[in-house]
Amino acid sequence: MQSIAERLPDIRHVGQALERKIRDHSAKAGVIGLGYVGLPLVLEIAKAGFQVTGIDIDRAKVDSVNAGVSHIPDVPSKTLLSLVKRRKIKATQSLAVIENLDTISICVPTPLRKTKDPDLSYIIAAVAAVHNHLRPGQLIVLESTTYPGTTREVVLPILEKSGLRAGKDFFLAFSPERIDPGNRHYNTRNIPKVIGGMTPQCTDLATLLYSQFVDKIVPVSSPEHAEMVKLLENTFRSVNIALVNEMALMCHKFGINVWEVIEAAKTKPFGFMPFYPGPGLGGHCIPVDPYYLAWKAKMNGL
Ligand SMILES: NC(=O)c1ccc[n+]([C@@H]2O[C@H](COP(=O)([O-])OP(=O)(O)OC[C@H]3O[C@@H](n4cnc5c(N)ncnc54)[C@H](O)[C@@H]3O)[C@@H](O)[C@H]2O)c1
């Protein structure tokens, strides 16, 4: 099997033009959703030398980005302002700009309905906007956390209503965002990025784009694999935080100091990872994402 590097020079047709633009950083990048995930992404793409347009329905966020004032703690206003002044970053509420973009990363919320079923309405609205302005040669990457099958079963049919075909006329991939807001060591640039495209060429082009501003890319064989990676990671955290909280209750009952137990347990060099008891579940995704997995499991009779 050819490596990605060997396959890339063979990318033909519209893919070749996009590949060239990504390589020489003349590709016009866009990010839909300027929140905890989207704004740090905008910053990294711009720092790599691309022109980036951030699109958000929230006027206040658009105005603050254009004023160089960050609303996300991990994004320093000083850096944002300097990139806005150099015209590397601009924000807009106008969806019509999508037509001028070469790459579009979608970072919109994926909450739960009252019934705890997945609420894909933000993804569907954002993808419908992309569909309205889709043109050949564009690369679309969904980053929002979701259940396996979303890219193929929900996103792809909306985009292909245009008559254009993924992997032939435009390129489509899923790449889960793994950012940990407030983490001093790990950020958009140095957290490895998992990418699964609809076709090998989709994976290659998304890999090429993200490798311009993320240190390590982990390509996987399909969007479903990439979608499942994120749900495994966050369900793993949810289960282990629940476990350690139960341990804390038990230790309290037994008169044992749970912190001392964890400190000693974590000296085991394999097969153990420390989690710590607390009032929260560690971010707003952790209590939500396992329901996406549970919903998909139920849909499959599990
Ligand atoms: N926050 C995290 O720590 C984190 C980490 C990893 C993954 N994620 C996932 O990333 C996704 C985004 O999360 P977030 O925390 O950045 O959300 P957020 O609420 O901070 O930001 C989302 C932004 O999208 C905008 N938006 C919604 N619909 C839109 C549309 N149709 N067009 C344009 N803009 C639109 C909102 O106005 C908002 O500014 C979610 O799926 C989340 O689960 C979040």
mmCIF file of C-alpha atoms and ligand atoms in Angstrom:
data_model
loop_
_atom_site.group_PDB
_atom_site.id
_atom_site.type_symbol
_atom_site.label_atom_id
_atom_site.label_comp_id
_atom_site.label_asym_id
_atom_site.label_seq_id
_atom_site.Cartn_x
_atom_site.Cartn_y
_atom_site.Cartn_z
ATOM 1 C CA MET A 1 0.000 0.000 0.000
ATOM 2 C CA GLN A 2 1.270 3.476 -0.899
ATOM 3 C CA SER A 3 1.998 5.908 1.897
ATOM 4 C CA ILE A 4 0.101 9.210 2.072
ATOM 5 C CA ALA A 5 3.204 11.063 0.895
ATOM 6 C CA GLU A 6 3.473 8.803 -2.150
ATOM 7 C CA ARG A 7 -0.208 9.155 -3.002
ATOM 8 C CA LEU A 8 -0.426 12.930 -2.608
ATOM 9 C CA PRO A 9 1.423 13.917 -5.802
ATOM 10 C CA ASP A 10 -1.076 11.763 -7.761
ATOM 11 C CA ILE A 11 -4.117 13.688 -6.637
ATOM 12 C CA ARG A 12 -5.917 14.657 -9.831
ATOM 13 C CA HIS A 13 -8.545 17.071 -11.123
ATOM 14 C CA VAL A 14 -9.948 19.530 -8.604
ATOM 15 C CA GLY A 15 -7.926 17.876 -5.870
ATOM 16 C CA GLN A 16 -4.686 18.936 -7.505
ATOM 17 C CA ALA A 17 -5.640 22.605 -7.489
ATOM 18 C CA LEU A 18 -6.681 22.417 -3.841
ATOM 19 C CA GLU A 19 -3.510 20.556 -2.938
ATOM 20 C CA ARG A 20 -1.400 23.302 -4.536
ATOM 21 C CA LYS A 21 -3.292 26.022 -2.688
ATOM 22 C CA ILE A 22 -2.868 24.231 0.643
ATOM 23 C CA ARG A 23 0.825 23.649 0.040
ATOM 24 C CA ASP A 24 1.530 27.299 -0.847
ATOM 25 C CA HIS A 25 -0.911 28.547 1.834
ATOM 26 C CA SER A 26 -2.977 30.508 -0.671
ATOM 27 C CA ALA A 27 -6.057 28.387 0.177
ATOM 28 C CA LYS A 28 -8.790 30.498 1.747
ATOM 29 C CA ALA A 29 -9.742 28.763 4.979
ATOM 30 C CA GLY A 30 -13.023 29.060 6.832
ATOM 31 C CA VAL A 31 -14.272 27.956 10.223
ATOM 32 C CA ILE A 32 -17.992 27.793 11.043
ATOM 33 C CA GLY A 33 -18.616 28.311 14.776
ATOM 34 C CA LEU A 34 -16.312 30.618 16.739
ATOM 35 C CA GLY A 35 -16.560 29.007 20.175
ATOM 36 C CA TYR A 36 -14.158 27.026 22.380
ATOM 37 C CA VAL A 37 -13.188 24.827 19.437
ATOM 38 C CA GLY A 38 -13.534 27.160 16.455
ATOM 39 C CA LEU A 39 -11.669 30.259 17.636
ATOM 40 C CA PRO A 40 -8.431 28.469 18.696
ATOM 41 C CA LEU A 41 -8.567 26.672 15.318
ATOM 42 C CA VAL A 42 -8.924 29.996 13.462
ATOM 43 C CA LEU A 43 -5.868 31.266 15.309
ATOM 44 C CA GLU A 44 -3.680 28.251 14.461
ATOM 45 C CA ILE A 45 -4.651 28.304 10.777
ATOM 46 C CA ALA A 46 -3.877 32.027 10.576
ATOM 47 C CA LYS A 47 -0.578 31.648 12.463
ATOM 48 C CA ALA A 48 0.445 29.126 9.777
ATOM 49 C CA GLY A 49 0.045 31.895 7.167
ATOM 50 C CA PHE A 50 -3.431 31.235 5.739
ATOM 51 C CA GLN A 51 -6.201 33.805 5.444
ATOM 52 C CA VAL A 52 -9.053 32.591 7.636
ATOM 53 C CA THR A 53 -12.681 33.634 7.745
ATOM 54 C CA GLY A 54 -14.607 32.797 10.908
ATOM 55 C CA ILE A 55 -18.361 32.467 10.473
ATOM 56 C CA ASP A 56 -20.780 32.626 13.392
ATOM 57 C CA ILE A 57 -24.480 33.390 13.776
ATOM 58 C CA ASP A 58 -23.684 35.239 17.014
ATOM 59 C CA ARG A 59 -23.142 38.906 16.152
ATOM 60 C CA ALA A 60 -21.367 39.658 19.448
ATOM 61 C CA LYS A 61 -18.692 36.996 18.758
ATOM 62 C CA VAL A 62 -18.181 38.213 15.195
ATOM 63 C CA ASP A 63 -17.781 41.814 16.374
ATOM 64 C CA SER A 64 -15.370 40.914 19.154
ATOM 65 C CA VAL A 65 -13.173 38.808 16.824
ATOM 66 C CA ASN A 66 -13.049 41.655 14.292
ATOM 67 C CA ALA A 67 -12.105 44.037 17.116
ATOM 68 C CA GLY A 68 -9.283 41.650 18.100
ATOM 69 C CA VAL A 69 -10.869 40.935 21.472
ATOM 70 C CA SER A 70 -10.915 37.262 22.398
ATOM 71 C CA HIS A 71 -13.923 35.717 24.135
ATOM 72 C CA ILE A 72 -12.067 32.416 24.696
ATOM 73 C CA PRO A 73 -9.520 32.235 27.568
ATOM 74 C CA ASP A 74 -7.107 30.023 25.568
ATOM 75 C CA VAL A 75 -6.916 32.617 22.776
ATOM 76 C CA PRO A 76 -4.830 35.676 23.755
ATOM 77 C CA SER A 77 -6.363 38.945 22.494
ATOM 78 C CA LYS A 78 -2.870 40.241 21.665
ATOM 79 C CA THR A 79 -2.245 37.448 19.124
ATOM 80 C CA LEU A 80 -5.783 37.694 17.764
ATOM 81 C CA LEU A 81 -5.524 41.467 17.313
ATOM 82 C CA SER A 82 -2.205 41.239 15.493
ATOM 83 C CA LEU A 83 -3.602 38.626 13.060
ATOM 84 C CA VAL A 84 -6.767 40.700 12.492
ATOM 85 C CA LYS A 85 -4.617 43.778 11.784
ATOM 86 C CA ARG A 86 -2.513 41.775 9.296
ATOM 87 C CA ARG A 87 -5.801 40.731 7.618
ATOM 88 C CA LYS A 88 -5.120 37.065 8.300
ATOM 89 C CA ILE A 89 -8.357 36.739 10.313
ATOM 90 C CA LYS A 90 -11.762 38.213 9.739
ATOM 91 C CA ALA A 91 -15.160 37.182 11.074
ATOM 92 C CA THR A 92 -18.597 37.446 9.561
ATOM 93 C CA GLN A 93 -22.222 36.425 9.995
ATOM 94 C CA SER A 94 -22.615 36.212 6.227
ATOM 95 C CA LEU A 95 -22.871 32.659 4.945
ATOM 96 C CA ALA A 96 -22.368 33.820 1.352
ATOM 97 C CA VAL A 97 -18.594 33.974 1.980
ATOM 98 C CA ILE A 98 -18.561 30.160 1.972
ATOM 99 C CA GLU A 99 -18.504 30.265 -1.818
ATOM 100 C CA ASN A 100 -15.078 31.963 -1.768
ATOM 101 C CA LEU A 101 -13.553 29.502 0.693
ATOM 102 C CA ASP A 102 -11.401 26.508 -0.240
ATOM 103 C CA THR A 103 -11.602 24.723 3.108
ATOM 104 C CA ILE A 104 -14.414 24.797 5.656
ATOM 105 C CA SER A 105 -14.114 23.356 9.160
ATOM 106 C CA ILE A 106 -17.418 23.001 11.020
ATOM 107 C CA CYS A 107 -17.227 23.488 14.805
ATOM 108 C CA VAL A 108 -20.837 23.961 15.929
ATOM 109 C CA PRO A 109 -22.465 22.599 19.118
ATOM 110 C CA THR A 110 -23.833 19.052 19.417
ATOM 111 C CA PRO A 111 -26.037 19.095 22.535
ATOM 112 C CA LEU A 112 -28.737 16.651 23.645
ATOM 113 C CA ARG A 113 -32.479 16.956 23.272
ATOM 114 C CA LYS A 114 -34.626 16.837 26.429
ATOM 115 C CA THR A 115 -35.024 13.122 25.712
ATOM 116 C CA LYS A 116 -31.180 12.799 25.749
ATOM 117 C CA ASP A 117 -31.155 11.937 22.058
ATOM 118 C CA PRO A 118 -28.504 13.623 19.864
ATOM 119 C CA ASP A 119 -29.456 17.108 18.698
ATOM 120 C CA LEU A 120 -27.876 17.517 15.263
ATOM 121 C CA SER A 121 -29.822 20.690 14.408
ATOM 122 C CA TYR A 122 -26.689 22.912 14.555
ATOM 123 C CA ILE A 123 -24.735 20.554 12.295
ATOM 124 C CA ILE A 124 -27.657 20.333 9.865
ATOM 125 C CA ALA A 125 -28.037 24.145 9.751
ATOM 126 C CA ALA A 126 -24.304 24.668 9.179
ATOM 127 C CA VAL A 127 -24.089 21.951 6.516
ATOM 128 C CA ALA A 128 -27.203 23.327 4.764
ATOM 129 C CA ALA A 129 -25.419 26.692 4.597
ATOM 130 C CA VAL A 130 -22.366 25.000 3.066
ATOM 131 C CA HIS A 131 -24.619 23.176 0.571
ATOM 132 C CA ASN A 132 -26.129 26.498 -0.559
ATOM 133 C CA HIS A 133 -22.665 27.789 -1.478
ATOM 134 C CA LEU A 134 -20.874 24.541 -2.362
ATOM 135 C CA ARG A 135 -18.608 24.579 -5.407
ATOM 136 C CA PRO A 136 -16.162 22.062 -6.877
ATOM 137 C CA GLY A 137 -12.783 21.807 -5.188
ATOM 138 C CA GLN A 138 -13.851 22.599 -1.637
ATOM 139 C CA LEU A 139 -12.782 20.567 1.393
ATOM 140 C CA ILE A 140 -15.323 20.258 4.220
ATOM 141 C CA VAL A 141 -14.283 18.890 7.598
ATOM 142 C CA LEU A 142 -16.775 18.273 10.391
ATOM 143 C CA GLU A 143 -15.171 18.616 13.837
ATOM 144 C CA SER A 144 -18.235 18.562 16.117
ATOM 145 C CA THR A 145 -18.480 15.516 18.386
ATOM 146 C CA THR A 146 -21.141 13.131 17.121
ATOM 147 C CA TYR A 147 -22.158 9.489 16.700
ATOM 148 C CA PRO A 148 -20.580 7.224 14.060
ATOM 149 C CA GLY A 149 -22.440 7.571 10.782
ATOM 150 C CA THR A 150 -23.209 11.303 11.012
ATOM 151 C CA THR A 151 -20.800 12.351 8.252
ATOM 152 C CA ARG A 152 -21.949 9.643 5.833
ATOM 153 C CA GLU A 153 -25.660 9.486 6.708
ATOM 154 C CA VAL A 154 -26.458 13.118 7.573
ATOM 155 C CA VAL A 155 -23.785 15.464 6.171
ATOM 156 C CA LEU A 156 -23.028 13.738 2.854
ATOM 157 C CA PRO A 157 -26.652 13.553 1.570
ATOM 158 C CA ILE A 158 -27.202 17.272 2.273
ATOM 159 C CA LEU A 159 -24.036 18.240 0.378
ATOM 160 C CA GLU A 160 -24.681 15.840 -2.509
ATOM 161 C CA LYS A 161 -28.143 17.368 -3.068
ATOM 162 C CA SER A 162 -26.082 19.937 -4.994
ATOM 163 C CA GLY A 163 -25.360 17.322 -7.654
ATOM 164 C CA LEU A 164 -21.654 17.407 -6.727
ATOM 165 C CA ARG A 165 -20.045 14.156 -5.505
ATOM 166 C CA ALA A 166 -17.777 13.707 -2.486
ATOM 167 C CA GLY A 167 -14.319 12.446 -3.399
ATOM 168 C CA LYS A 168 -14.819 13.574 -6.988
ATOM 169 C CA ASP A 169 -16.047 17.181 -6.997
ATOM 170 C CA PHE A 170 -15.579 18.127 -3.345
ATOM 171 C CA PHE A 171 -13.861 16.507 -0.377
ATOM 172 C CA LEU A 172 -15.395 15.530 2.953
ATOM 173 C CA ALA A 173 -13.844 14.290 6.198
ATOM 174 C CA PHE A 174 -14.549 13.995 9.902
ATOM 175 C CA SER A 175 -11.912 15.058 12.408
ATOM 176 C CA PRO A 176 -12.874 15.124 16.087
ATOM 177 C CA GLU A 177 -11.740 18.109 18.124
ATOM 178 C CA ARG A 178 -9.890 17.047 21.284
ATOM 179 C CA ILE A 179 -9.119 20.432 22.803
ATOM 180 C CA ASP A 180 -9.060 20.685 26.600
ATOM 181 C CA PRO A 181 -9.818 24.347 27.465
ATOM 182 C CA GLY A 182 -7.498 25.677 30.158
ATOM 183 C CA ASN A 183 -4.887 22.935 29.652
ATOM 184 C CA ARG A 184 -1.467 24.598 29.814
ATOM 185 C CA HIS A 185 0.409 21.853 27.973
ATOM 186 C CA TYR A 186 -1.920 20.651 25.251
ATOM 187 C CA ASN A 187 -3.569 22.872 22.640
ATOM 188 C CA THR A 188 -4.896 22.803 19.080
ATOM 189 C CA ARG A 189 -1.343 22.651 17.691
ATOM 190 C CA ASN A 190 0.162 19.827 19.766
ATOM 191 C CA ILE A 191 -2.833 17.516 20.300
ATOM 192 C CA PRO A 192 -2.616 14.806 17.595
ATOM 193 C CA LYS A 193 -5.493 15.143 15.119
ATOM 194 C CA VAL A 194 -7.462 12.085 14.005
ATOM 195 C CA ILE A 195 -8.846 12.347 10.452
ATOM 196 C CA GLY A 196 -11.143 10.005 8.521
ATOM 197 C CA GLY A 197 -12.238 10.983 5.009
ATOM 198 C CA MET A 198 -15.064 9.688 2.806
ATOM 199 C CA THR A 199 -12.417 8.493 0.313
ATOM 200 C CA PRO A 200 -8.616 8.112 0.555
ATOM 201 C CA GLN A 201 -8.254 11.394 -1.371
ATOM 202 C CA CYS A 202 -10.546 13.157 1.123
ATOM 203 C CA THR A 203 -8.358 11.856 3.976
ATOM 204 C CA ASP A 204 -5.193 12.909 2.148
ATOM 205 C CA LEU A 205 -6.366 16.457 1.487
ATOM 206 C CA ALA A 206 -7.681 16.943 5.030
ATOM 207 C CA THR A 207 -4.410 15.493 6.338
ATOM 208 C CA LEU A 208 -2.427 17.876 4.154
ATOM 209 C CA LEU A 209 -4.448 20.873 5.364
ATOM 210 C CA TYR A 210 -4.295 20.083 9.076
ATOM 211 C CA SER A 211 -0.608 19.101 8.934
ATOM 212 C CA GLN A 212 0.126 22.753 8.062
ATOM 213 C CA PHE A 213 -0.827 23.802 11.609
ATOM 214 C CA VAL A 214 -1.113 20.636 13.760
ATOM 215 C CA ASP A 215 2.066 18.745 14.749
ATOM 216 C CA LYS A 216 0.807 15.175 14.315
ATOM 217 C CA ILE A 217 -1.999 13.753 12.184
ATOM 218 C CA VAL A 218 -3.490 10.315 12.745
ATOM 219 C CA PRO A 219 -5.360 9.234 9.588
ATOM 220 C CA VAL A 220 -7.981 6.496 10.053
ATOM 221 C CA SER A 221 -9.835 4.445 7.455
ATOM 222 C CA SER A 222 -13.246 6.198 7.458
ATOM 223 C CA PRO A 223 -15.295 9.020 9.019
ATOM 224 C CA GLU A 224 -17.035 6.402 11.198
ATOM 225 C CA HIS A 225 -13.704 5.375 12.736
ATOM 226 C CA ALA A 226 -12.840 9.016 13.468
ATOM 227 C CA GLU A 227 -16.305 9.649 14.961
ATOM 228 C CA MET A 228 -15.991 6.563 17.169
ATOM 229 C CA VAL A 229 -12.510 7.568 18.399
ATOM 230 C CA LYS A 230 -13.948 10.670 20.070
ATOM 231 C CA LEU A 231 -16.811 8.752 21.688
ATOM 232 C CA LEU A 232 -14.401 6.119 23.016
ATOM 233 C CA GLU A 233 -12.162 8.804 24.513
ATOM 234 C CA ASN A 234 -14.938 10.733 26.223
ATOM 235 C CA THR A 235 -16.880 7.658 27.365
ATOM 236 C CA PHE A 236 -13.605 6.348 28.830
ATOM 237 C CA ARG A 237 -13.274 9.573 30.824
ATOM 238 C CA SER A 238 -16.921 9.556 31.892
ATOM 239 C CA VAL A 239 -16.787 5.952 33.146
ATOM 240 C CA ASN A 240 -13.516 6.478 35.013
ATOM 241 C CA ILE A 241 -14.615 9.740 36.644
ATOM 242 C CA ALA A 242 -17.820 7.995 37.777
ATOM 243 C CA LEU A 243 -15.746 5.101 39.127
ATOM 244 C CA VAL A 244 -13.375 7.315 41.088
ATOM 245 C CA ASN A 245 -16.312 9.306 42.516
ATOM 246 C CA GLU A 246 -17.821 6.041 43.789
ATOM 247 C CA MET A 247 -14.405 5.079 45.173
ATOM 248 C CA ALA A 248 -14.331 8.419 47.016
ATOM 249 C CA LEU A 249 -17.723 7.684 48.626
ATOM 250 C CA MET A 250 -16.564 4.215 49.650
ATOM 251 C CA CYS A 251 -13.240 5.456 50.999
ATOM 252 C CA HIS A 252 -15.085 8.095 53.034
ATOM 253 C CA LYS A 253 -17.307 5.361 54.533
ATOM 254 C CA PHE A 254 -14.264 3.146 55.268
ATOM 255 C CA GLY A 255 -12.231 5.992 56.823
ATOM 256 C CA ILE A 256 -9.636 5.776 54.015
ATOM 257 C CA ASN A 257 -8.090 8.816 52.297
ATOM 258 C CA VAL A 258 -8.991 8.441 48.587
ATOM 259 C CA TRP A 259 -6.267 10.899 47.503
ATOM 260 C CA GLU A 260 -3.569 8.851 49.206
ATOM 261 C CA VAL A 261 -4.964 5.730 47.487
ATOM 262 C CA ILE A 262 -4.852 7.381 44.037
ATOM 263 C CA GLU A 263 -1.321 8.736 44.584
ATOM 264 C CA ALA A 264 -0.088 5.244 45.485
ATOM 265 C CA ALA A 265 -2.097 3.490 42.731
ATOM 266 C CA LYS A 266 -0.686 5.741 40.034
ATOM 267 C CA THR A 267 2.849 4.493 40.725
ATOM 268 C CA LYS A 268 1.837 1.345 38.805
ATOM 269 C CA PRO A 269 3.645 1.834 35.496
ATOM 270 C CA PHE A 270 1.024 0.071 33.322
ATOM 271 C CA GLY A 271 -2.698 -0.684 33.265
ATOM 272 C CA PHE A 272 -3.724 2.256 35.461
ATOM 273 C CA MET A 273 -4.427 5.922 34.793
ATOM 274 C CA PRO A 274 -5.307 8.313 37.625
ATOM 275 C CA PHE A 275 -8.695 10.053 37.674
ATOM 276 C CA TYR A 276 -9.678 12.349 40.538
ATOM 277 C CA PRO A 277 -12.995 12.739 42.386
ATOM 278 C CA GLY A 278 -14.795 16.048 42.071
ATOM 279 C CA PRO A 279 -18.126 17.799 41.800
ATOM 280 C CA GLY A 280 -18.100 18.032 37.988
ATOM 281 C CA LEU A 281 -17.482 15.617 35.162
ATOM 282 C CA GLY A 282 -14.587 17.564 33.617
ATOM 283 C CA GLY A 283 -15.993 19.783 30.903
ATOM 284 C CA HIS A 284 -19.410 20.049 29.338
ATOM 285 C CA CYS A 285 -18.802 17.319 26.715
ATOM 286 C CA ILE A 286 -18.206 14.444 29.110
ATOM 287 C CA PRO A 287 -21.776 14.145 30.456
ATOM 288 C CA VAL A 288 -23.178 14.592 26.925
ATOM 289 C CA ASP A 289 -21.062 12.473 24.561
ATOM 290 C CA PRO A 290 -21.768 8.998 26.054
ATOM 291 C CA TYR A 291 -25.454 9.558 25.198
ATOM 292 C CA TYR A 292 -24.470 9.886 21.530
ATOM 293 C CA LEU A 293 -22.878 6.444 21.824
ATOM 294 C CA ALA A 294 -25.818 4.991 23.781
ATOM 295 C CA TRP A 295 -28.265 6.334 21.160
ATOM 296 C CA LYS A 296 -26.311 4.741 18.321
ATOM 297 C CA ALA A 297 -26.061 1.466 20.248
ATOM 298 C CA LYS A 298 -29.837 1.433 20.849
ATOM 299 C CA MET A 299 -30.455 2.147 17.158
ATOM 300 C CA ASN A 300 -28.493 -1.027 16.459
ATOM 301 C CA GLY A 301 -30.419 -3.123 18.982
ATOM 302 C CA LEU A 302 -27.627 -3.136 21.578
HETATM 303 N N1 LIG B 1 -15.457 22.932 24.332
HETATM 304 C C1 LIG B 1 -14.697 21.843 24.373
HETATM 305 O O1 LIG B 1 -13.901 21.649 25.272
HETATM 306 C C2 LIG B 1 -14.797 20.814 23.289
HETATM 307 C C3 LIG B 1 -13.753 19.900 23.158
HETATM 308 C C4 LIG B 1 -13.811 18.961 22.154
HETATM 309 C C5 LIG B 1 -14.916 18.912 21.319
HETATM 310 N N2 LIG B 1 -15.939 19.794 21.471
HETATM 311 C C6 LIG B 1 -17.061 19.712 20.538
HETATM 312 O O2 LIG B 1 -16.885 20.724 19.549
HETATM 313 C C7 LIG B 1 -18.152 21.232 19.130
HETATM 314 C C8 LIG B 1 -18.219 22.744 19.364
HETATM 315 O O3 LIG B 1 -18.102 22.961 20.755
HETATM 316 P P1 LIG B 1 -17.729 24.377 21.371
HETATM 317 O O4 LIG B 1 -17.400 24.135 22.796
HETATM 318 O O5 LIG B 1 -16.759 25.106 20.508
HETATM 319 O O6 LIG B 1 -19.136 25.114 21.278
HETATM 320 P P2 LIG B 1 -19.435 26.676 21.537
HETATM 321 O O7 LIG B 1 -20.855 26.751 21.977
HETATM 322 O O8 LIG B 1 -18.363 27.277 22.393
HETATM 323 O O9 LIG B 1 -19.293 27.332 20.077
HETATM 324 C C9 LIG B 1 -20.100 26.971 19.001
HETATM 325 C C10 LIG B 1 -20.326 28.204 18.147
HETATM 326 O O10 LIG B 1 -21.064 27.822 16.983
HETATM 327 C C11 LIG B 1 -21.959 28.898 16.652
HETATM 328 N N3 LIG B 1 -22.984 28.363 15.770
HETATM 329 C C12 LIG B 1 -24.017 27.540 16.076
HETATM 330 N N4 LIG B 1 -24.719 27.258 14.964
HETATM 331 C C13 LIG B 1 -24.122 27.904 13.931
HETATM 332 C C14 LIG B 1 -24.370 27.988 12.536
HETATM 333 N N5 LIG B 1 -25.397 27.346 11.953
HETATM 334 N N6 LIG B 1 -23.563 28.765 11.788
HETATM 335 C C15 LIG B 1 -22.539 29.433 12.341
HETATM 336 N N7 LIG B 1 -22.234 29.376 13.668
HETATM 337 C C16 LIG B 1 -23.016 28.629 14.437
HETATM 338 C C17 LIG B 1 -22.429 29.389 18.002
HETATM 339 O O11 LIG B 1 -22.947 30.698 17.918
HETATM 340 C C18 LIG B 1 -21.143 29.303 18.835
HETATM 341 O O12 LIG B 1 -20.408 30.519 18.786
HETATM 342 C C19 LIG B 1 -19.199 20.419 19.912
HETATM 343 O O13 LIG B 1 -19.576 19.303 19.145
HETATM 344 C C20 LIG B 1 -18.431 19.971 21.138
HETATM 345 O O14 LIG B 1 -18.976 18.789 21.688
HETATM 346 C C21 LIG B 1 -15.883 20.762 22.431
#
